[in-house]
PDB file of C-alpha atoms in Angstrom:
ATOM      1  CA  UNK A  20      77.034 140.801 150.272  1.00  0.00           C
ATOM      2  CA  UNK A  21      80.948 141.557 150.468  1.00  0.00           C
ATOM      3  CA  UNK A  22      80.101 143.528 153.728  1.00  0.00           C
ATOM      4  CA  UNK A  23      78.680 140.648 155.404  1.00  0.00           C
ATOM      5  CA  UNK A  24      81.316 138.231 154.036  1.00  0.00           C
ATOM      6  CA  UNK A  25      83.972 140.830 155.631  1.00  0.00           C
ATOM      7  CA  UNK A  26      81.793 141.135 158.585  1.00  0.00           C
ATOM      8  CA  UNK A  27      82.011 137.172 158.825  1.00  0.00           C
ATOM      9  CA  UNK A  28      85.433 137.153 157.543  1.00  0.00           C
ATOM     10  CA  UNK A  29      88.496 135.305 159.796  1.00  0.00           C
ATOM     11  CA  UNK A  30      90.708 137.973 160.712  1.00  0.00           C
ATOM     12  CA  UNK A  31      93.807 138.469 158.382  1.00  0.00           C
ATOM     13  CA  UNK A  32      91.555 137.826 155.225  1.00  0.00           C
ATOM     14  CA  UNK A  33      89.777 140.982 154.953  1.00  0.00           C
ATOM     15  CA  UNK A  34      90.051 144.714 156.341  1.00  0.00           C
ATOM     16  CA  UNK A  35      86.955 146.555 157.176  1.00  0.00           C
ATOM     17  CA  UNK A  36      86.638 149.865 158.635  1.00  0.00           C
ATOM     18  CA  UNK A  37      83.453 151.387 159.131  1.00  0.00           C
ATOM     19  CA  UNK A  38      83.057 155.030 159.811  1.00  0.00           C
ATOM     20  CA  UNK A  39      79.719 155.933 162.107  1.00  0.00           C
ATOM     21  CA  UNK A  40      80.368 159.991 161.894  1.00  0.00           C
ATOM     22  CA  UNK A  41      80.126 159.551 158.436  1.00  0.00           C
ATOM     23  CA  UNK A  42      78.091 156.334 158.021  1.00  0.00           C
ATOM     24  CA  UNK A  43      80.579 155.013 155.442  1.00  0.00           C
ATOM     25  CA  UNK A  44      82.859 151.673 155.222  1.00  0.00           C
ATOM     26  CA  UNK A  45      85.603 150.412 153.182  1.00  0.00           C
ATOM     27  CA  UNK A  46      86.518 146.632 152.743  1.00  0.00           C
ATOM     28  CA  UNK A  47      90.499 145.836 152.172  1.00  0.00           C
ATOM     29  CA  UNK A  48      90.924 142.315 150.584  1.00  0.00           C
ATOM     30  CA  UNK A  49      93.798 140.200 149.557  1.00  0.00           C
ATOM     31  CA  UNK A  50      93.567 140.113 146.114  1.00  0.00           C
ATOM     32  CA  UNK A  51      91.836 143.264 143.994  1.00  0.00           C
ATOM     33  CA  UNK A  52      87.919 142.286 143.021  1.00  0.00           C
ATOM     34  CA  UNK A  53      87.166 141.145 139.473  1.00  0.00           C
ATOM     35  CA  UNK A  54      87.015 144.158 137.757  1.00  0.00           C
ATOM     36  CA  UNK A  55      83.963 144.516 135.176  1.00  0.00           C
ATOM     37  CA  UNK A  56      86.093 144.984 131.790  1.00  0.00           C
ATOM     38  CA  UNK A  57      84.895 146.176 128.229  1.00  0.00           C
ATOM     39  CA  UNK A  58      86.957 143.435 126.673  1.00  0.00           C
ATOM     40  CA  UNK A  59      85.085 141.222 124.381  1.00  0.00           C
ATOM     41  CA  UNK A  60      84.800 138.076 124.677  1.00  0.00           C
ATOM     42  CA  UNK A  61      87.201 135.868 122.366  1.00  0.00           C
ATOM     43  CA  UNK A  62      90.091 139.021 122.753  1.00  0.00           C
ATOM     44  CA  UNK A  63      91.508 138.002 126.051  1.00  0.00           C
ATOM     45  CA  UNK A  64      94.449 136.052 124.566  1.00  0.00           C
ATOM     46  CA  UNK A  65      95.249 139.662 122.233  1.00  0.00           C
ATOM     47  CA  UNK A  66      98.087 141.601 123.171  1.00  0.00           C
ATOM     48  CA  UNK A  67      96.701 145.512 123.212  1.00  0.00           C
ATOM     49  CA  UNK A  68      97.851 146.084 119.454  1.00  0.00           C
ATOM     50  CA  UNK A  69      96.011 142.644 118.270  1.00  0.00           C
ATOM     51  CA  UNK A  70      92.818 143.618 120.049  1.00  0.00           C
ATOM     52  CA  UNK A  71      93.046 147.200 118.419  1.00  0.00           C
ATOM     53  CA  UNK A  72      93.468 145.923 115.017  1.00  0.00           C
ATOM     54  CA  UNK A  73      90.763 143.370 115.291  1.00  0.00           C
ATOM     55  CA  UNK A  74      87.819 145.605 117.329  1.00  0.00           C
ATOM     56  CA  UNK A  75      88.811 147.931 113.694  1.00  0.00           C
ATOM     57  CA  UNK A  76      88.323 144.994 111.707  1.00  0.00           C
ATOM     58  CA  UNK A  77      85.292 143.662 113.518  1.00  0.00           C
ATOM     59  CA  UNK A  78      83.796 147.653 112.957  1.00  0.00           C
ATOM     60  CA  UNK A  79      84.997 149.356 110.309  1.00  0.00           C
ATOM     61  CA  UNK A  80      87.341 146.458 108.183  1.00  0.00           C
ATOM     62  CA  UNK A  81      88.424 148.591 105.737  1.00  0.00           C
ATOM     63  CA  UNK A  82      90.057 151.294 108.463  1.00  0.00           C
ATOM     64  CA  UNK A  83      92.502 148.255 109.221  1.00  0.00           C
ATOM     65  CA  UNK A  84      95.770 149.483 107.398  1.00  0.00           C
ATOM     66  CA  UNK A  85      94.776 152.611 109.234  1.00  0.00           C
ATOM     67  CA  UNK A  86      94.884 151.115 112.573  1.00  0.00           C
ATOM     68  CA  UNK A  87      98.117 148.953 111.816  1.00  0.00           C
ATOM     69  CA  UNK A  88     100.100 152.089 110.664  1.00  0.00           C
ATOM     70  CA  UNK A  89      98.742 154.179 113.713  1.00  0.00           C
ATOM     71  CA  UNK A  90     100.357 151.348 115.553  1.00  0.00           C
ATOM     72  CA  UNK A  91     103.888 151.519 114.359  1.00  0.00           C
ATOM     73  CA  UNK A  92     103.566 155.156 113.985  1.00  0.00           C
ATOM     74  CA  UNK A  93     103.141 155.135 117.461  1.00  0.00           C
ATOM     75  CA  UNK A  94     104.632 152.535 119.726  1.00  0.00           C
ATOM     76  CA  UNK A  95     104.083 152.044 123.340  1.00  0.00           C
ATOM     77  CA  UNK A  96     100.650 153.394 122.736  1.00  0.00           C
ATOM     78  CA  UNK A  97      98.581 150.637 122.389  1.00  0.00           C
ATOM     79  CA  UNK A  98      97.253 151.150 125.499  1.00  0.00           C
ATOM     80  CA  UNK A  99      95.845 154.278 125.041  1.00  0.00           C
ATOM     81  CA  UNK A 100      94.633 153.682 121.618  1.00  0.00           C
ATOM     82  CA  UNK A 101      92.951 150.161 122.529  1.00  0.00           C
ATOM     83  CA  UNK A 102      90.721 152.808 125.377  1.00  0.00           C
ATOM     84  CA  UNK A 103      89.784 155.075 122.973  1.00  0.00           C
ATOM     85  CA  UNK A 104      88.676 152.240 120.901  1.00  0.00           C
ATOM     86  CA  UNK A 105      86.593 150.703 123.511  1.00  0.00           C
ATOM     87  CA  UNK A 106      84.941 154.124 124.109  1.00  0.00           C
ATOM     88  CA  UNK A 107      84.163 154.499 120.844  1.00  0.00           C
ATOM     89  CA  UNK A 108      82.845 151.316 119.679  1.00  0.00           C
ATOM     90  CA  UNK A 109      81.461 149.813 122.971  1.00  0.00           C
ATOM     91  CA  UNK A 110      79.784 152.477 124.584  1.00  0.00           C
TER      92      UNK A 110
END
């Protein structure tokens, strides 16, 4: 489907290069596709810290404390934490 629509695409929209040798192609696009996230529903809104604390409440509610003190313990890392979380929880 997205090689046809960049086959069919006016030029300046989309990039394609197609490689024969190697029987490969690669589609460039204006903006980045949708990307498939593990974010639940309802937690877009969150900042990272907010959705840590509240996929620990939704799993394991009395671990919360834990997760808020991990939090200041730690700042800048909510990032990091919130994957781990993810990966533990939603996989």
């Amino acid at each position: 489907k997205l090689l046809q629509k960049a086959y069919d695409a006016p030029t300046g929209e989309v990039g394609l290069k197609i490689d024969d040798e190697s029987r490969t192609w690669r589609i460039w696009t204006l903006k980045p596709p949708p990307r498939m996230d593990l974010t639940p529903s309802g937690y877009e809104d969150m900042t990272p810290a907010e959705m840590c604390v509240q996929i620990v409440k939704d799993n394991e509610p009395e671990k919360a404390c834990e997760m808020e003190s991990l939090l200041r313990k730690f700042p800048g890392r909510e990032w990091n934490i919130l994957k781990k979380l993810k990966q533990r929880y939603y996989s």
